[in-house]
Short mmCIF file of C-alpha atoms in Angstrom, two decimals:
data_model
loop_
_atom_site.label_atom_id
_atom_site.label_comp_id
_atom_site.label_asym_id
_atom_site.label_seq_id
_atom_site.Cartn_x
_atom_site.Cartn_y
_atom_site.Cartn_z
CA UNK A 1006 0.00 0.00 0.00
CA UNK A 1007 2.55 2.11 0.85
CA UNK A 1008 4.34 1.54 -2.85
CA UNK A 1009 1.10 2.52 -4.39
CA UNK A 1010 0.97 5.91 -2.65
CA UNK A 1011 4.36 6.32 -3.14
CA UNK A 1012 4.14 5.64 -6.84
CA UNK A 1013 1.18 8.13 -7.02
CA UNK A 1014 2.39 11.14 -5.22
CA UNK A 1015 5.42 10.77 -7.26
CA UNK A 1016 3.61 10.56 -10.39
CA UNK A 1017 1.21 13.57 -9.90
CA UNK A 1018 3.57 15.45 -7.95
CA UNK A 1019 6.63 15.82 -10.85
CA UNK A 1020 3.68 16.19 -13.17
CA UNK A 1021 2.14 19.32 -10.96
CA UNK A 1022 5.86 20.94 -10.93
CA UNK A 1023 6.47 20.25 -14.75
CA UNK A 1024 3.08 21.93 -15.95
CA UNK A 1025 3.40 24.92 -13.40
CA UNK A 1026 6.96 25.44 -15.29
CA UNK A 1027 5.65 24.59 -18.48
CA UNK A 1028 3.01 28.02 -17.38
CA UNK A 1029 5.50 30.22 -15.92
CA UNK A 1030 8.35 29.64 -18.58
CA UNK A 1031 5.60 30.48 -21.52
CA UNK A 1032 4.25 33.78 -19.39
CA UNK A 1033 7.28 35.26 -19.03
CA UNK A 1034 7.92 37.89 -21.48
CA UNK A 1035 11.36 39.74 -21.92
CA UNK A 1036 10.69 43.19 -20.51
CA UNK A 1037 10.06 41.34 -17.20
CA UNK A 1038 13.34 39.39 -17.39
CA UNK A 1039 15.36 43.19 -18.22
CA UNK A 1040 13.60 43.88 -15.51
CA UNK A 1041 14.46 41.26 -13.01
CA UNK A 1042 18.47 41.24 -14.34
CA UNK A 1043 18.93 44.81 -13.13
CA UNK A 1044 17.28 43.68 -9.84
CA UNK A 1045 18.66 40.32 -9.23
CA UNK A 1046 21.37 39.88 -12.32
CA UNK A 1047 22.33 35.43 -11.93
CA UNK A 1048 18.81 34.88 -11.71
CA UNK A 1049 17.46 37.08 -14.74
CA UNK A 1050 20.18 35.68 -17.01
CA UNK A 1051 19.44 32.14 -16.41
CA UNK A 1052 16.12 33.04 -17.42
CA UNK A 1053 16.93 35.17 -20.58
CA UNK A 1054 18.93 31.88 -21.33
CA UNK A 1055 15.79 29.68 -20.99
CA UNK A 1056 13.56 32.18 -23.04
CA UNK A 1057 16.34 32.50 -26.01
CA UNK A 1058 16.56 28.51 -25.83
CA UNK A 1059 12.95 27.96 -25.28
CA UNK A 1060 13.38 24.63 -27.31
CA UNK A 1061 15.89 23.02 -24.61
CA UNK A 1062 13.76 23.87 -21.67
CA UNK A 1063 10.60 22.78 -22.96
CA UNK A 1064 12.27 19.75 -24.02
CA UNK A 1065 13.91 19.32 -20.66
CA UNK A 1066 10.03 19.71 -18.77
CA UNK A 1067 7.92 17.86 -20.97
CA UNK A 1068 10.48 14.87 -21.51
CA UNK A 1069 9.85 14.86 -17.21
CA UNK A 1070 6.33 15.41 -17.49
CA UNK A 1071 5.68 12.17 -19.94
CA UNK A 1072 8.02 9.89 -17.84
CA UNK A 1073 5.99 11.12 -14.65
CA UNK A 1074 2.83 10.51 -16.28
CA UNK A 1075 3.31 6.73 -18.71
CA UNK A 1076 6.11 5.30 -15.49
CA UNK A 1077 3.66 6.72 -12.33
CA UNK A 1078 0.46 5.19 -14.28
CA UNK A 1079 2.24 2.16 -15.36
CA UNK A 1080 3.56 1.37 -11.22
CA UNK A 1081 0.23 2.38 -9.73
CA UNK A 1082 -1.59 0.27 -12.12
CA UNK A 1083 1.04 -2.30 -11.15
CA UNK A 1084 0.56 -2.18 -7.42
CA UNK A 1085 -3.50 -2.19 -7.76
CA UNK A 1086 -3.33 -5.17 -9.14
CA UNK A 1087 -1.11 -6.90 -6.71
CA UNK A 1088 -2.85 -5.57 -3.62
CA UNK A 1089 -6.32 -5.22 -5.20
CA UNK A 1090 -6.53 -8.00 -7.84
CA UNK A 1091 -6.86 -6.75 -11.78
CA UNK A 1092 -10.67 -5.62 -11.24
CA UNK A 1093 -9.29 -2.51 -9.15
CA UNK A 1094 -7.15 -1.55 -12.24
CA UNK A 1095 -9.97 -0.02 -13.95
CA UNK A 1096 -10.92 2.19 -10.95
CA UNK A 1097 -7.18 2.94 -10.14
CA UNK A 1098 -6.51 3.81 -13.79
CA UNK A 1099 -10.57 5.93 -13.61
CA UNK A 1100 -8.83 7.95 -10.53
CA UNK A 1101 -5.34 8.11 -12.07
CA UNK A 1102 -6.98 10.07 -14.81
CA UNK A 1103 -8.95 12.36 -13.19
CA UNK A 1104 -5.74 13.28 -10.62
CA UNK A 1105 -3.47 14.16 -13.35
CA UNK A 1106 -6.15 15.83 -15.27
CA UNK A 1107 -6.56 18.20 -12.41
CA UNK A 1108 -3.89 18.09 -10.15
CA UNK A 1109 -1.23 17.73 -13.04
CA UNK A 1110 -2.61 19.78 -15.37
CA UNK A 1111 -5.34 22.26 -15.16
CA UNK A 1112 -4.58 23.53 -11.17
CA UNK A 1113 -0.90 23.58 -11.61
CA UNK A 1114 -0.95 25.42 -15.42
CA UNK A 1115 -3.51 27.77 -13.38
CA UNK A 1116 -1.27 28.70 -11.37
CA UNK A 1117 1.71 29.18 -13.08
CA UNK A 1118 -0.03 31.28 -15.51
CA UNK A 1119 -1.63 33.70 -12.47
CA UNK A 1120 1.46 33.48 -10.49
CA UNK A 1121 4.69 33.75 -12.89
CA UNK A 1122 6.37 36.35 -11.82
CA UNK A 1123 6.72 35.50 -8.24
CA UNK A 1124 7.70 31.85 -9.29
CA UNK A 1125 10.11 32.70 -11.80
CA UNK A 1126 12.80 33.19 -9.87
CA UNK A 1127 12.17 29.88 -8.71
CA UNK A 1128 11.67 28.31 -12.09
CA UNK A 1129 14.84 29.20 -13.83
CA UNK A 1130 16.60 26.89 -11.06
CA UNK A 1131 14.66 24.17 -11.91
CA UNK A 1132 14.61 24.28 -15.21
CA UNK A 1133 18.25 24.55 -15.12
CA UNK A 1134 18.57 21.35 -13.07
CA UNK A 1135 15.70 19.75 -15.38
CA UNK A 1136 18.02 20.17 -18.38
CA UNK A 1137 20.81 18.47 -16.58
CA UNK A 1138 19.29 15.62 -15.74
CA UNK A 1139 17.35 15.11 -19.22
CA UNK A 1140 20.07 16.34 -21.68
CA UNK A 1141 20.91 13.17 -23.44
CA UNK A 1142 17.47 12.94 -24.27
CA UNK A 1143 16.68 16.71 -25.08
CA UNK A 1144 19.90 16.33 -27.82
CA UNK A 1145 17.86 13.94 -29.42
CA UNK A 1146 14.74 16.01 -29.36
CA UNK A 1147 16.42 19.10 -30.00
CA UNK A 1148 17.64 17.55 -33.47
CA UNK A 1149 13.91 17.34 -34.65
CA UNK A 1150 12.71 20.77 -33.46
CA UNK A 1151 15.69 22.63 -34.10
CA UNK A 1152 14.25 21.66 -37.93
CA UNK A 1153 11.05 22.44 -37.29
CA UNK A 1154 11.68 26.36 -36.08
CA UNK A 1155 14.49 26.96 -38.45
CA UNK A 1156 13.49 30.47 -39.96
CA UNK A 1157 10.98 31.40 -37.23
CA UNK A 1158 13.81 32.92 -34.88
CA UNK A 1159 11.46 35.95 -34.43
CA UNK A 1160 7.98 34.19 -34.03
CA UNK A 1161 7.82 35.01 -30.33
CA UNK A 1162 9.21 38.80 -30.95
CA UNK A 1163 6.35 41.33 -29.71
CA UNK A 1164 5.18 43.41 -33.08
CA UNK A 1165 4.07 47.15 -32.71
CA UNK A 1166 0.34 46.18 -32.72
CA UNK A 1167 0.67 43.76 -30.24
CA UNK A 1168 2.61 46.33 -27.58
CA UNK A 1169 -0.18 48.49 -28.87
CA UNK A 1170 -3.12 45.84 -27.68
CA UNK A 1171 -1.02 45.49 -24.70
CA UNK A 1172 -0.96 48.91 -23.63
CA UNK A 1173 -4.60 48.85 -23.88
CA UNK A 1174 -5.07 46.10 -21.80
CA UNK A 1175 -3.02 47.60 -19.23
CA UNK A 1176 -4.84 50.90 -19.24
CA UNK A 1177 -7.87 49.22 -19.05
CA UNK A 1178 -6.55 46.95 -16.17
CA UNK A 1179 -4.89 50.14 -14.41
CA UNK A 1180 -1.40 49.40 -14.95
CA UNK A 1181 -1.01 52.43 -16.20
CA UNK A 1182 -3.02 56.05 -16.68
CA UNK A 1183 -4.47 56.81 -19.68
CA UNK A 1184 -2.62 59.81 -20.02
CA UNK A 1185 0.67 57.33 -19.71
CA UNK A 1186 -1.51 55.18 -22.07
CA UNK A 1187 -1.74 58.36 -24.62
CA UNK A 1188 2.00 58.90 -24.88
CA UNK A 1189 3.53 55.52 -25.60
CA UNK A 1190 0.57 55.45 -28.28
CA UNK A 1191 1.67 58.76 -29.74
CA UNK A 1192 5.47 57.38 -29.63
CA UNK A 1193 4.74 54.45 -31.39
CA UNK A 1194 2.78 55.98 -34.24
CA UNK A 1195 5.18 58.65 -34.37
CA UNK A 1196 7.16 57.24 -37.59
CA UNK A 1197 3.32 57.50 -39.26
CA UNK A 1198 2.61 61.51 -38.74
CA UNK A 1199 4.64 63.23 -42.00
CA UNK A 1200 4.94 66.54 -41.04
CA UNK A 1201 2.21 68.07 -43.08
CA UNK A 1202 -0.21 67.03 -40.47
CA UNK A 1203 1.25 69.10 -38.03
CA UNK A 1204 2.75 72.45 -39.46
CA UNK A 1205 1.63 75.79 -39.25
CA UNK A 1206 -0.01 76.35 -42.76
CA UNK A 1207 1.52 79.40 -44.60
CA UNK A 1208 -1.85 81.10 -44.37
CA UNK A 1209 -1.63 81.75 -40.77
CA UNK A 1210 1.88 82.53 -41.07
CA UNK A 1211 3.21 85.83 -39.43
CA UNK A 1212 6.46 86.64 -41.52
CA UNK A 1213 8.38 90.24 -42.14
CA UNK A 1214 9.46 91.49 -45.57
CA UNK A 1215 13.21 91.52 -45.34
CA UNK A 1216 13.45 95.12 -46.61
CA UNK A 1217 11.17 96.59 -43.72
CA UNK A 1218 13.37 98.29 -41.45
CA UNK A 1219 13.68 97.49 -37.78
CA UNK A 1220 11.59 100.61 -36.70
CA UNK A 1221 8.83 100.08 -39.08
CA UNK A 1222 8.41 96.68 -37.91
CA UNK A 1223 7.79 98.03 -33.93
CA UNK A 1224 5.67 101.03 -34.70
CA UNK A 1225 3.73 98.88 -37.06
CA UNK A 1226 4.06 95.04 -36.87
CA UNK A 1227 2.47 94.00 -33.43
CA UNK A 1228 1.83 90.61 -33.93
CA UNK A 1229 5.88 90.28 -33.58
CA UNK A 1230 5.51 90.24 -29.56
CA UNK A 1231 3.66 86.88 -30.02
CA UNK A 1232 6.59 85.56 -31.13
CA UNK A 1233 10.23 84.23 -30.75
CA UNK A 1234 11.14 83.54 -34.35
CA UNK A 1235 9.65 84.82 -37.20
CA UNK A 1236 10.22 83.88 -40.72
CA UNK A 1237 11.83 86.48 -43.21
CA UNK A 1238 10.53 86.90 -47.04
CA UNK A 1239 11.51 88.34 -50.50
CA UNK A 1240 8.13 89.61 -52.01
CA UNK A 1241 6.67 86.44 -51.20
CA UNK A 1242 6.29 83.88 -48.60
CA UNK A 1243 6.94 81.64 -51.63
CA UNK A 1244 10.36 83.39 -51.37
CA UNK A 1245 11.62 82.71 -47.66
CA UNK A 1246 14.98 84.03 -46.93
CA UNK A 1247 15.65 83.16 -43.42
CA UNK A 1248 14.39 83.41 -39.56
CA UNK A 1249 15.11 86.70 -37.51
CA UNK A 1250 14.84 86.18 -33.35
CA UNK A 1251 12.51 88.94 -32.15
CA UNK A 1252 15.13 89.13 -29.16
CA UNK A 1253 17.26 90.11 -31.90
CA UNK A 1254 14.98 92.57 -33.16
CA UNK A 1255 14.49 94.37 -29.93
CA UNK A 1256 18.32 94.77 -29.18
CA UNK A 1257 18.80 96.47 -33.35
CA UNK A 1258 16.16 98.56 -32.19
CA UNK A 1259 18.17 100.15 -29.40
CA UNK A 1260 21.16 100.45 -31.26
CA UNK A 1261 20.21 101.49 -34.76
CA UNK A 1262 16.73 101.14 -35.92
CA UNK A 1263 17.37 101.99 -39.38
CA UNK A 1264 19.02 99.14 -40.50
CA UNK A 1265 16.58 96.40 -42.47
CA UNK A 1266 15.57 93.07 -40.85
CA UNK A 1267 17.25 91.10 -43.78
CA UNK A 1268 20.39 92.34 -42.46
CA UNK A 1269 19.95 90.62 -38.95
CA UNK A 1270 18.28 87.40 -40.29
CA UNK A 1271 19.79 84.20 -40.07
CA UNK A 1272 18.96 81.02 -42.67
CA UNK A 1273 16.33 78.85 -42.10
CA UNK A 1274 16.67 75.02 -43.11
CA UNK A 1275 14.32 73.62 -45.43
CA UNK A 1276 12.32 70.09 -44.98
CA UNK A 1277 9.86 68.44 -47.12
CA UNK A 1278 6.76 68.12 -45.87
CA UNK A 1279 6.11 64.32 -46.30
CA UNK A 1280 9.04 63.47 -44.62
CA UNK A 1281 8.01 62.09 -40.61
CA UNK A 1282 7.66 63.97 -37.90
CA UNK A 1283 10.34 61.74 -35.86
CA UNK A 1284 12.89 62.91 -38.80
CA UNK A 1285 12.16 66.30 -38.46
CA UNK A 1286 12.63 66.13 -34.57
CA UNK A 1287 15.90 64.00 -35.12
CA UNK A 1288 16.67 67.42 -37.62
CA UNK A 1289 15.98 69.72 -34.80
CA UNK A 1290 18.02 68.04 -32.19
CA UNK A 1291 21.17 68.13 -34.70
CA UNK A 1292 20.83 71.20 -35.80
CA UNK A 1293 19.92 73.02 -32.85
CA UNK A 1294 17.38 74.74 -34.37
CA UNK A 1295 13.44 75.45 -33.62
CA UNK A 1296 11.94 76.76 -36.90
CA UNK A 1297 12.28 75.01 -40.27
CA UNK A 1298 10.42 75.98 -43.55
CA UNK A 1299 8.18 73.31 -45.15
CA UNK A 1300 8.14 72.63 -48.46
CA UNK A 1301 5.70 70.43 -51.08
CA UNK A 1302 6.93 68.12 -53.77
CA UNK A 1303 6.97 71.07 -56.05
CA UNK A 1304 9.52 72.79 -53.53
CA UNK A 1305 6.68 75.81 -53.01
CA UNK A 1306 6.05 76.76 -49.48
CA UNK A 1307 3.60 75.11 -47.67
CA UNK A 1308 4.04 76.02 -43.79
CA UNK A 1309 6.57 76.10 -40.97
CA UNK A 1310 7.01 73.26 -38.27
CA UNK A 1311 8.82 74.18 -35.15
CA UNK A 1312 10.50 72.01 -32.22
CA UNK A 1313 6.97 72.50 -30.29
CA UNK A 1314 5.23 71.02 -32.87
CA UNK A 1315 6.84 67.93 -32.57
CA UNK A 1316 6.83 67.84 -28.87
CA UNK A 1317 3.45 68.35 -29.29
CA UNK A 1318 2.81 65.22 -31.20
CA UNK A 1319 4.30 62.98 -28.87
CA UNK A 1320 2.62 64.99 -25.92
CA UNK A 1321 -0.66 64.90 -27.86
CA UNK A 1322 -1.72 68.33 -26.85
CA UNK A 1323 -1.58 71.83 -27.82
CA UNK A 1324 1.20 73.61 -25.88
CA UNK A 1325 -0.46 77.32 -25.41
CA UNK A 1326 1.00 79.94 -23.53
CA UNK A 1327 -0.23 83.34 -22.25
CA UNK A 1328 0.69 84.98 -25.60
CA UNK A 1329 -1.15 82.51 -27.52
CA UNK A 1330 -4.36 83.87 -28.90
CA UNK A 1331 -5.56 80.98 -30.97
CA UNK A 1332 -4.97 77.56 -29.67
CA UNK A 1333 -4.67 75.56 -33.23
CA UNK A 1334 -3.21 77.46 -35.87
CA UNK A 1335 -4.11 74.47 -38.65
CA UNK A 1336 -7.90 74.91 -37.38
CA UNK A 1337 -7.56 78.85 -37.76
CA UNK A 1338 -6.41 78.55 -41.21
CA UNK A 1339 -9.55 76.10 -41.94
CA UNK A 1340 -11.61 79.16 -40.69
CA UNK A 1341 -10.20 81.68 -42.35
CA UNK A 1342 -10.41 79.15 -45.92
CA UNK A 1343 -14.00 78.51 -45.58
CA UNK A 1344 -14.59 82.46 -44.77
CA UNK A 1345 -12.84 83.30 -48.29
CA UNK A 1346 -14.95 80.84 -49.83
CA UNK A 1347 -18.31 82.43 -48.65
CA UNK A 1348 -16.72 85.75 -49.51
CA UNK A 1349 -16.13 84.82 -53.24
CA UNK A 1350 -19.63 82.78 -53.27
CA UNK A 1351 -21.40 86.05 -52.20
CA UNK A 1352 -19.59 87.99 -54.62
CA UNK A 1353 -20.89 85.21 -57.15
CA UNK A 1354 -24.11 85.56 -56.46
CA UNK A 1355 -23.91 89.57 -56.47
CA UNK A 1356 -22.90 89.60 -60.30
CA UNK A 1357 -25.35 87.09 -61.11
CA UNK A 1358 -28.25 89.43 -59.49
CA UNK A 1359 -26.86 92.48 -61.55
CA UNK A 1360 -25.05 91.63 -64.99
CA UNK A 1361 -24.18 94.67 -66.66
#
C-alpha cells in the first residue's frame, strides 16, 4: 500500500511541478526578465537563457512530465493489481486520470499562468537542473525541433500592434493612466505623422518682408511680440529668406533702428513636408534649431514646423501659452479658408443678381 501511494504522489507530484513550469516559462515575457536582471542579475540571465533557448527547456520539462505521467500510471496500475486483484485496475486507472487531469494539469498550469512572476525566480533553477538531468534525451529532441523552427527565430518577438493591444489592456486593467496610455501610443505611431499634419499652414503665417526696417516693424508690426522667431521673405512667402529672433529685433532697435531686418536674419533650413515627424525632430536636435520651412513636392512653401510642434505630437496636446491667442493654428487657417470661400460665393451671387 505504501508503494502505491508512493508511486502516485510521485507521479502527480513531478507532473504538478512540470506543468506549473511549463506556465511560468511560456508567461514570461522579456521586458520582465530586463527587468528582473537589473534587480537580481544570476537569476534574470538564467532566465533570458531559458527564453532564447525555449526549445531546450521545454524539451527538458515535458520529456519529465511524460516519464511522470506513462512510469507513475504504469507502477500504480502495477501495485493495484497486486494488492487489489486486476478488477481494481480499472478504478485505479478511472482515478489516475482524473488526478493528473486536475492536479497535473489544469490547477498547476492555473497557477503558473496567475502566479509567474513570483515563481520565476524559482523556475529558472529548476529548469536549469531539469536540463541536466534530461540532456541526453533533449539532444535527441532538439535535433527534430531545431528543424522544425528553423526560420521562425522571431515568431515570439512582440510586433508594434501587439505592444499596442497590450498597452490597452493595461490601461484598461490600471497598470497604467491613460494619459501614460496616450504617450507611448503617440510614440509608437510617431514614424506615421509626415509633417504636413502638423505644421503651421503658410496662411496663418506671421512673416516680415526683409526690406522693412527694424523701426517700421515696432511702430507697425504687433503681432511680432507673439513671437520668438519669425520667418523672413523676399516679395513672397513663396520666397523665404531666413528666420530673424525677435530678441534680436528688440536689441537692433536700441542700437540702430534703421538698419533692415534682412540684415539681422539668419537662414532657415528647409524640410519636405512628407518626410516624418520623428525625422524632423531628429533634424531639430542636430541642428539646434526650432523653426524650419516646409516645403511640397513642387519645392513651393507650404508652412513652418517648429521644435513645439513635434513635442506636441508625442505629448498629444496643444502647448499654449499666455501669448497665444488661438490655440490651433491648422484649425484657424480652416476658418479663415471657408470664410474666403463664402466671400467669393457672395460675390458670385452679387454679379449674377446684376449683370451689366
Amino acid at each position: 500500500m505504501d508503494l502505491l501511494i508512493l508511486f502516485f504522489v510521485l507521479s502527480v507530484g513531478i507532473s504538478f511541478l512540470c506543468s506549473i513550469l511549463e506556465a511560468v516559462l511560456l508567461s514570461v515575457n522579456m521586458s520582465y526578465v530586463s527587468v528582473l536582471e537589473q534587480e537580481r542579475p544570476s537569476v534574470g540571465k538564467l532566465l533570458r537563457h531559458h527564453k532564447k533557448n525555449i526549445n531546450k527547456s521545454i524539451a527538458a520539462i515535458l520529456i519529465l512530465n511524460t516519464i511522470a505521467h506513462t512510469l507513475g500510471a504504469a507502477a500504480v496500475g502495477a501495485q493495484a493489481a497486486a494488492l487489489f486483484g486486476n478488477d481494481a485496475v480499472v478504478i485505479i486507472s478511472i482515478i489516475m486520470t482524473f488526478a493528473i487531469l486536475f492536479l497535473s494539469e489544469i490547477i498547476p498550469k492555473t497557477i503558473g499562468a496567475v502566479y509567474w512572476k513570483q515563481l520565476a525566480p524559482a523556475a529558472a533553477q529548476f529548469i536549469r537542473f531539469f536540463i541536466w538531468i534530461t540532456y541526453p534525451i533533449i539532444l535527441t529532441t532538439l535535433f527534430v525541433t531545431n528543424r522544425i523552427s528553423k526560420g521562425n527565430e522571431f515568431a515570439n518577438s512582440l510586433t508594434k500592434e501587439e505592444l499596442l493591444h497590450s498597452m490597452l489592456l493595461s490601461e484598461d486593467d490600471g497598470v497604467i493612466d491613460e494619459k501614460e496610455s496616450d504617450f507611448i501610443e503617440n510614440i509608437l505611431n510617431f514614424n506615421k505623422i509626415k509633417v504636413k499634419e502638423v505644421l503651421t499652414p503658410r496662411s496663418v503665417v506671421f512673416a516680415l518682408e526683409e526690406n522693412m526696417s527694424i523701426k517700421e516693424v515696432i511702430d507697425t508690426q504687433s503681432d511680432i511680440f507673439k513671437f520668438s522667431r519669425i520667418p523672413v521673405y523676399r516679395g513672397s512667402l513663396e520666397n523665404v529668406t531666413g528666420i530673424v529672433l525677435t530678441k534680436k529685433i528688440f536689441r537692433q532697435a536700441l542700437e540702430d533702428d534703421a538698419v533692415s531686418v534682412g540684415s539681422i536674419q539668419k537662414d532657415i533650413f528647409t524640410i519636405n513636408e512628407n518626410i516624418p515627424v520623428s525625422k524632423a525632430l531628429d533634424l531639430f536636435i542636430t541642428k539646434k534649431d526650432h523653426m524650419f520651412l516646409v516645403v511640397d513636392s513642387y519645392h513651393q512653401t507650404d508652412g513652418i514646423i517648429t521644435l513645439e510642434d513635434c513635442i506636441e505630437t508625442i505629448l498629444g496636446v496643444e502647448i499654449v501659452d499666455e501669448s497665444d491667442s488661438i490655440d490651433d493654428m491648422r484649425e484657424l487657417a480652416k476658418m479663415q479658408m471657408k470664410l474666403k470661400r463664402k466671400d467669393i460665393e457672395s460675390r458670385n451671387c452679387e454679379v449674377k443678381e446684376n449683370p451689366l
